[in-house]
Short mmCIF file of C-alpha atoms in Angstrom, two decimals:
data_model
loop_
_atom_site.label_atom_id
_atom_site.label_comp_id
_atom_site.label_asym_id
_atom_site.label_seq_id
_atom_site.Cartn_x
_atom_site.Cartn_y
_atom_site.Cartn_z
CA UNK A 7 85.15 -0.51 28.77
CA UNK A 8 85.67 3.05 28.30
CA UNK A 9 82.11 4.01 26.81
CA UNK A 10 80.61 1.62 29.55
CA UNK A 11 82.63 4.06 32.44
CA UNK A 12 81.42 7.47 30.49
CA UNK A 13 77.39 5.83 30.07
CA UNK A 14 77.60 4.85 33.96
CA UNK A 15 79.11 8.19 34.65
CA UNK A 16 76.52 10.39 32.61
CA UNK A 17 73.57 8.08 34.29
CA UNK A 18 74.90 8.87 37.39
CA UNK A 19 74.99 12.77 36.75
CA UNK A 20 71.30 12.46 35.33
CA UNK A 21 70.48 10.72 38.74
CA UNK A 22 72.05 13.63 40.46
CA UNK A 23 70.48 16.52 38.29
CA UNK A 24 66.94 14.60 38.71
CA UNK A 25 67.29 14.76 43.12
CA UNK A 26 68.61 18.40 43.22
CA UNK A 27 66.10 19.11 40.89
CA UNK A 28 63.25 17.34 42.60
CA UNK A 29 64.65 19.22 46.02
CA UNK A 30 64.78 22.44 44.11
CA UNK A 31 61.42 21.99 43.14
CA UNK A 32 60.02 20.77 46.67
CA UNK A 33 62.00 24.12 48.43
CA UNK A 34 59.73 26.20 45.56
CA UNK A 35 56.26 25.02 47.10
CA UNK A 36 55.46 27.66 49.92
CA UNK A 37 54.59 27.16 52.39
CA UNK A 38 56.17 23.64 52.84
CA UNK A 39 56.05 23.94 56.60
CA UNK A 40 54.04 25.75 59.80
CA UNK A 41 53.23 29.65 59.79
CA UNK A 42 54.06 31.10 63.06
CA UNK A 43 51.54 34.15 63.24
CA UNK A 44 52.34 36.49 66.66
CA UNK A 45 49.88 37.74 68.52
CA UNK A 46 51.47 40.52 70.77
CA UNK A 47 48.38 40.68 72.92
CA UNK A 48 46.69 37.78 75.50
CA UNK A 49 44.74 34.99 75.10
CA UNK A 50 40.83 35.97 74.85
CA UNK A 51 41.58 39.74 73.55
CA UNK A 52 39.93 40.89 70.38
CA UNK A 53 42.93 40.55 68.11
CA UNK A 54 43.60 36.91 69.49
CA UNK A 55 40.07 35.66 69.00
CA UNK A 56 40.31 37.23 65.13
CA UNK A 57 43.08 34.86 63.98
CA UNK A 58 41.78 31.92 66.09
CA UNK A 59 38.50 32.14 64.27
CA UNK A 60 40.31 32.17 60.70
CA UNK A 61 42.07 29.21 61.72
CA UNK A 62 39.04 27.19 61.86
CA UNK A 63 38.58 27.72 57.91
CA UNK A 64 42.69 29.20 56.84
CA UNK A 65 43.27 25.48 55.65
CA UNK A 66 41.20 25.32 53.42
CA UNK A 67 43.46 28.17 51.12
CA UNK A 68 46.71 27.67 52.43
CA UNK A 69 48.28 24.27 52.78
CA UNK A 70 50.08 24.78 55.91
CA UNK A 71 48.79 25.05 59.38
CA UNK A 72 49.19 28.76 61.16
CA UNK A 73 50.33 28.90 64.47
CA UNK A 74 48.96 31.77 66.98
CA UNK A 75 51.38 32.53 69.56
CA UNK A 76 50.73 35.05 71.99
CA UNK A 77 53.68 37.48 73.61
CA UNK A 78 51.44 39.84 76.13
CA UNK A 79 52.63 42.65 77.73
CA UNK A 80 54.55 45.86 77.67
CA UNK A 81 51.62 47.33 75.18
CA UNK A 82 52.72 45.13 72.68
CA UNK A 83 56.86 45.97 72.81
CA UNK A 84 58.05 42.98 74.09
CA UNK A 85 56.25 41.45 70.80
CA UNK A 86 57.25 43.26 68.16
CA UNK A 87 60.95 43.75 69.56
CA UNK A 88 60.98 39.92 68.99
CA UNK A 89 59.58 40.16 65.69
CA UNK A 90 62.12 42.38 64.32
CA UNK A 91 64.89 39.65 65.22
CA UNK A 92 63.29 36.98 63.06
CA UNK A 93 63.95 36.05 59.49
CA UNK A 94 61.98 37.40 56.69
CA UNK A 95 61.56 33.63 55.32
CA UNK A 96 58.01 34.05 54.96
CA UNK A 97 57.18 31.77 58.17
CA UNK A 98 56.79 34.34 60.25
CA UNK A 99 53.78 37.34 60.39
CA UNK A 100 52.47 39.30 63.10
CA UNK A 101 49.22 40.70 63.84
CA UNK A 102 49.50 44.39 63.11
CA UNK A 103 46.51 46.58 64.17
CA UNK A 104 46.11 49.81 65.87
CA UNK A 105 47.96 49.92 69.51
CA UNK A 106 50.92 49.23 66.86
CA UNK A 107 50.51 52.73 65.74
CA UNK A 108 49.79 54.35 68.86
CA UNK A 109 52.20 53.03 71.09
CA UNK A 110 55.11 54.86 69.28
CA UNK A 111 53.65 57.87 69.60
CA UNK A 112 53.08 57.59 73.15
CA UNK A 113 56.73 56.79 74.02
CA UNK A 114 60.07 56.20 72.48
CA UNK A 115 59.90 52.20 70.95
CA UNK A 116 62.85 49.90 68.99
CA UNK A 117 60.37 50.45 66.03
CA UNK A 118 58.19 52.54 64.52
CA UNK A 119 54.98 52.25 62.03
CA UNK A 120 57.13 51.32 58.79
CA UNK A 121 59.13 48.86 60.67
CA UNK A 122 57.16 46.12 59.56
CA UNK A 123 55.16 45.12 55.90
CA UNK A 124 51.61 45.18 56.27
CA UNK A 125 49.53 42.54 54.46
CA UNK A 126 46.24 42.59 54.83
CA UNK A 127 43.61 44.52 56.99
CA UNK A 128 41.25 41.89 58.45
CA UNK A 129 38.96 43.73 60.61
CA UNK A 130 37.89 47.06 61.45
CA UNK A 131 35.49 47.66 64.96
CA UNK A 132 34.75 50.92 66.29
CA UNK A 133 34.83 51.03 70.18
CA UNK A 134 32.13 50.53 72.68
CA UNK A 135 31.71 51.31 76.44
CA UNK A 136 30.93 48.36 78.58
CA UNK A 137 29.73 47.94 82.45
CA UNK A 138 29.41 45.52 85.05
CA UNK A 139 25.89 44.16 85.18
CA UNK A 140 25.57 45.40 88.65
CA UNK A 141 26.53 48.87 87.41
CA UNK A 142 24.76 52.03 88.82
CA UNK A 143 25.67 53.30 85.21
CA UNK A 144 22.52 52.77 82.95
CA UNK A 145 23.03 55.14 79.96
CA UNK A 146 26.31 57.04 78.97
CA UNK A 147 24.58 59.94 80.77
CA UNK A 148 25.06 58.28 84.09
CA UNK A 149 28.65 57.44 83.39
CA UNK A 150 29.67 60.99 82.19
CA UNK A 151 27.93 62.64 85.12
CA UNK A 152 29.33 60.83 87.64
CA UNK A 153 33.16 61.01 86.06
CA UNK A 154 32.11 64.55 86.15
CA UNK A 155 31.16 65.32 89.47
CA UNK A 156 34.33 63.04 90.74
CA UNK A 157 37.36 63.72 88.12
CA UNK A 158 39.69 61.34 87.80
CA UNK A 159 38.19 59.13 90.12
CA UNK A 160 35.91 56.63 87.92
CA UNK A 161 37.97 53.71 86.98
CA UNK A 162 37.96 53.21 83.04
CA UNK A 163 39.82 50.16 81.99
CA UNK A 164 41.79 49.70 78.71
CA UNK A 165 43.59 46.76 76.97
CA UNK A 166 46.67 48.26 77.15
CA UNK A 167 48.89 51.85 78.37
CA UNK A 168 49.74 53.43 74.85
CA UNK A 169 47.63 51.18 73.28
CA UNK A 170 44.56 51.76 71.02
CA UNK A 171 41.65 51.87 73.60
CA UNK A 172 43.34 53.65 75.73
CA UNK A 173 44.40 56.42 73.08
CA UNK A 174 40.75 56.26 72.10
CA UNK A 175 39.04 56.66 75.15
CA UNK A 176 41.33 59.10 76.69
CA UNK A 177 40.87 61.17 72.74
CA UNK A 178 36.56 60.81 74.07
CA UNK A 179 37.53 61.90 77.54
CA UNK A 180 38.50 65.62 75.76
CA UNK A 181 35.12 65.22 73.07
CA UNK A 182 32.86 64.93 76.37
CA UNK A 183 34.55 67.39 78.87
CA UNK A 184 35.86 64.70 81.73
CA UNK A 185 38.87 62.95 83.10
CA UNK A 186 38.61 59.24 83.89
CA UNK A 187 41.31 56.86 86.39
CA UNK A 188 42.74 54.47 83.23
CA UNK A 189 43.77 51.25 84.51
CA UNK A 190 45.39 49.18 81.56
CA UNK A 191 45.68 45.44 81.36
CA UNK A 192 47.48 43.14 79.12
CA UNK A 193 44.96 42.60 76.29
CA UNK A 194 41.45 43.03 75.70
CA UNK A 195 40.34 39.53 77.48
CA UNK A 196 42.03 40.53 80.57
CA UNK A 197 40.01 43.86 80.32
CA UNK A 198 36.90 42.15 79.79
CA UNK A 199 37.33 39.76 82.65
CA UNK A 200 37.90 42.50 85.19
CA UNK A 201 34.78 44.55 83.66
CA UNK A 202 32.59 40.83 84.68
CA UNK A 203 34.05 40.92 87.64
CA UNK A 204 33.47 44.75 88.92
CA UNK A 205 37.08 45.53 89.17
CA UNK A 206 36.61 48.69 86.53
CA UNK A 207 33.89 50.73 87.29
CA UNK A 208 33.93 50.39 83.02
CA UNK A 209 36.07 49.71 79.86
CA UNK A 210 36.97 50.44 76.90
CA UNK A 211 37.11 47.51 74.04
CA UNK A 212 36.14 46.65 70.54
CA UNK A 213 34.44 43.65 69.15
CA UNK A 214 34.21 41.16 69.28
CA UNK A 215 35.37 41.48 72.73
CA UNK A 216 32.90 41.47 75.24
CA UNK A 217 30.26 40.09 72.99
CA UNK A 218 29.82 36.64 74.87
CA UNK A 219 29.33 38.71 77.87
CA UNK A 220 27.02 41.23 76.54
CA UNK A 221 24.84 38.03 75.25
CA UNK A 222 25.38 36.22 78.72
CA UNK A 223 24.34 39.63 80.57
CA UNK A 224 27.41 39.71 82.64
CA UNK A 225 28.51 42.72 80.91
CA UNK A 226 25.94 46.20 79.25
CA UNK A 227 27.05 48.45 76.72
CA UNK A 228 26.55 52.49 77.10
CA UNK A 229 27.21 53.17 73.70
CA UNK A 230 29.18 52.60 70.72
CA UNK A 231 32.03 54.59 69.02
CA UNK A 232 30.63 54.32 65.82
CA UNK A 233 28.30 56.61 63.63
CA UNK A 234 25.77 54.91 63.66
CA UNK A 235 24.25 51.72 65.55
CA UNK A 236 26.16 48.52 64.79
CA UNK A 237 24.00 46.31 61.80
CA UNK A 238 25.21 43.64 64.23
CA UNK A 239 24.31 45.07 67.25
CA UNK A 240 21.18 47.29 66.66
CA UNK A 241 20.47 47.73 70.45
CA UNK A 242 23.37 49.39 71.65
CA UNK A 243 23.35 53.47 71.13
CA UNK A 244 26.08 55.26 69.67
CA UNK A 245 27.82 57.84 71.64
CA UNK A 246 27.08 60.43 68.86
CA UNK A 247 23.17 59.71 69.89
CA UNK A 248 24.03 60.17 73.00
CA UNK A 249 25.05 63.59 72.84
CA UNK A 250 28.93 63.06 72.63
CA UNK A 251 29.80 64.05 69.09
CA UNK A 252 32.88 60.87 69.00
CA UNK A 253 33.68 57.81 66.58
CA UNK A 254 36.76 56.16 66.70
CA UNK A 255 37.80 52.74 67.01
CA UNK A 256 40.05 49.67 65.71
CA UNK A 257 41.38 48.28 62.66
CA UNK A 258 43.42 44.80 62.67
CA UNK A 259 45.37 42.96 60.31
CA UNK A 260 48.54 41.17 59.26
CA UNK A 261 52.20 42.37 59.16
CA UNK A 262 55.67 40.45 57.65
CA UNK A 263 59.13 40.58 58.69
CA UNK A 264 60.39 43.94 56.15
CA UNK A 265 61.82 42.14 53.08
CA UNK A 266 59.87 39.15 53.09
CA UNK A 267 59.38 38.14 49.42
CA UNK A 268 56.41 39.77 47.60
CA UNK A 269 55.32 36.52 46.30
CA UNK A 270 55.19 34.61 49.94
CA UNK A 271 53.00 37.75 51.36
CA UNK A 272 50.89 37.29 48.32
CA UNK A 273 49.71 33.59 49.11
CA UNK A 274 49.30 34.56 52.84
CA UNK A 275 47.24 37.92 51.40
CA UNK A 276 45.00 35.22 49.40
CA UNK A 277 44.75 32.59 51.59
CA UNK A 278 42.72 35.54 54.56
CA UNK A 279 40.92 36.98 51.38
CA UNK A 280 39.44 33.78 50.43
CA UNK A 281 38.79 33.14 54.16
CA UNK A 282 36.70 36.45 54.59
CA UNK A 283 34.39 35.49 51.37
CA UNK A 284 34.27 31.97 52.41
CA UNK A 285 30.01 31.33 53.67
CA UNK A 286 31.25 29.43 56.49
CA UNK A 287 33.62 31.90 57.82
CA UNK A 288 30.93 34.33 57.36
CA UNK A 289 28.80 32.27 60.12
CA UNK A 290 31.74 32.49 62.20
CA UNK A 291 32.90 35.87 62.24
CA UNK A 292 29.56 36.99 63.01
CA UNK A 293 28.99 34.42 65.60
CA UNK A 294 32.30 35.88 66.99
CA UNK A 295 31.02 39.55 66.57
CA UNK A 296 33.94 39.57 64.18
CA UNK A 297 33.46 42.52 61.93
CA UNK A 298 35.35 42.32 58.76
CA UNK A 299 36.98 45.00 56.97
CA UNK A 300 39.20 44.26 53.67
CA UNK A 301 41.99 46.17 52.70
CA UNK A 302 44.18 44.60 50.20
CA UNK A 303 48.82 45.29 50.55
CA UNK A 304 48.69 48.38 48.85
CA UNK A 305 45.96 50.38 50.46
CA UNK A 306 46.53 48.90 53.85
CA UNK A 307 50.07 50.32 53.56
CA UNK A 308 48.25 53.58 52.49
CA UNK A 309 45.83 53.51 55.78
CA UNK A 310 49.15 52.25 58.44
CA UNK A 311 50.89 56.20 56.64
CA UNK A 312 47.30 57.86 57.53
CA UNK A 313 46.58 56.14 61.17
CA UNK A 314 50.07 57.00 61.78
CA UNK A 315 49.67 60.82 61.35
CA UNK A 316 46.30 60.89 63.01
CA UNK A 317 47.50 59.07 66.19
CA UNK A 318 50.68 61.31 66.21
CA UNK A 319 48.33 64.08 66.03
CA UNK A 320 46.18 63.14 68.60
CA UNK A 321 49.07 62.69 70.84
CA UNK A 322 50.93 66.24 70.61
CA UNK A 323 47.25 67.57 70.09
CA UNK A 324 46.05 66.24 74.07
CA UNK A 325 50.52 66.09 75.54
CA UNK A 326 50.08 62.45 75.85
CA UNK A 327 53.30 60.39 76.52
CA UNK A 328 57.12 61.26 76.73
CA UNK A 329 57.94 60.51 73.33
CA UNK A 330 57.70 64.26 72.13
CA UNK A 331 59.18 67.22 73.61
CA UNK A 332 55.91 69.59 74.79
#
């Protein structure tokens, strides 16, 4: 009776051993569950149509579904003030790119460019100046001349105060010698909209934003931040051809919660790699005007520590902001 009791007992602890180790082993696959990925700009903007385009082809590398949520607004504060709340469980990233390394510089902000972990840089797109089809402006020329003989008066819209086309095109306004009216909006796609509909007399954006208008001729480009024409976009003129000695533009990537695990934000790293290689994302991203740009953990950490001394630069260089003491 006894050995019967102490058999039964030891089955039962085998039983036992086998579920928490079958539990164990299902909490080890990752990730087991959704991917929130926040987007602290709106719907439509350049950095939202980026991750909506690598969702198309993300499962095939990672076997979870991602989640875009956007959190507009504030030039990108409200955002990433919500982001530092959440866990570092490896379901949550954020779309880190450059308004997050301007804005701090522009005015005092709950975090700073090492608040976060970057990941991976996705993207990289310099700049371009766009007009309403109905524009007077047909060359940069035009545009410069006229902010010139009325400063402050031409209306240049930007995708965000503090954010990167606004630091960038304000940084051009001192390379070409005039002062423009900046009227910010909550994202790229909000920018691009009022650019269609004449409420800007221009903007300031990076692609692929405005590219479907460009194509649709709602929209014409003056030139391009870049230095030299755009192997995707041959016809438009660079600002540098133009007369304007200027390149800047945008970078965008990924970001996790600080102290995430290493090995979690190396199958998210993997899973956008294999994306950007993959033929049919290829089709995709340059359907989108989506240019890509790789930059694996360790040297996009590198490039966040450089971007954040140049835009800290250019913003005691030109007294832009409160943030600093001038």
């Amino acid at each position: 009776m006894k050995k019967t009791i102490i058999l039964l007992l030891v089955l039962s602890l085998l039983c036992t051993g086998g579920v928490l180790f079958a539990e164990a082993q299902r909490e080890e696959v990752y990730p087991s569950r959704e991917i929130e990925l926040m987007v602290p700009w709106s719907v439509g903007g350049s950095t939202d149509i980026v991750f909506r385009t690598f969702q198309m082809v993300l499962p095939k590398y990672l076997k979870a579904p991602v989640i875009v949520v956007n959190r507009p607004g504030g030039g990108a504060v409200p955002g990433y003030t919500e982001a530092m709340g959440k866990k570092p469980d490896g379901y949550y990233y954020l779309a880190w790119a450059t308004p997050s390394i301007t804005k701090v510089h522009m005015s005092k902000c709950p975090y700073d460019s090492f608040t976060f972990e970057p990941v991976i840089n996705l993207v990289s797109a310099p700049c371009w100046v766009l007009v309403p089809a109905s524009s007077p402006y047909q060359t940069l020329k035009d545009l410069l001349d006229d902010a010139r003989r009325r400063p402050g008066q031409v209306n240049m819209g930007n995708a965000g105060a503090g954010g990167g086309t606004h630091m960038i095109i304000l940084a051009f306004e001192k390379a070409a010698g005039v002062k423009f009216n900046h009227v910010p909006h909550a994202g790229g796609g909000p920018t691009v909209v009022a650019a269609v509909g004449a409420h800007v007399d221009a903007i300031n954006v990076s692609p692929p934003e405005g590219v479907p208008q460009l194509e649709g001729g709602q929209l014409r480009c003056l030139a391009v931040f870049s230095t030299e024409r755009l192997e995707a976009f041959p016809d438009y003129p660079t600002a540098i051809e133009q007369g304007v000695d200027f390149s800047l533009g945008q970078w965008r990537g990924i970001a996790a919660v600080k102290g995430t695990d290493p090995i979690q934000i190396k199958v998210v790293h993997d899973a956008f790699k294999a994306c950007m290689e993959d033929e049919d994302f290829k089709v995709l991203a340059n359907k989108a005007g989506i240019l890509l740009d790789y930059k694996g953990t360790s040297e996009f950490k590198q490039w966040v520590v450089e971007q954040d001394k140049l835009y800290e630069e250019i913003v005691k260089s030109n007294k832009l902001g409160d943030r600093y003491q001038y």
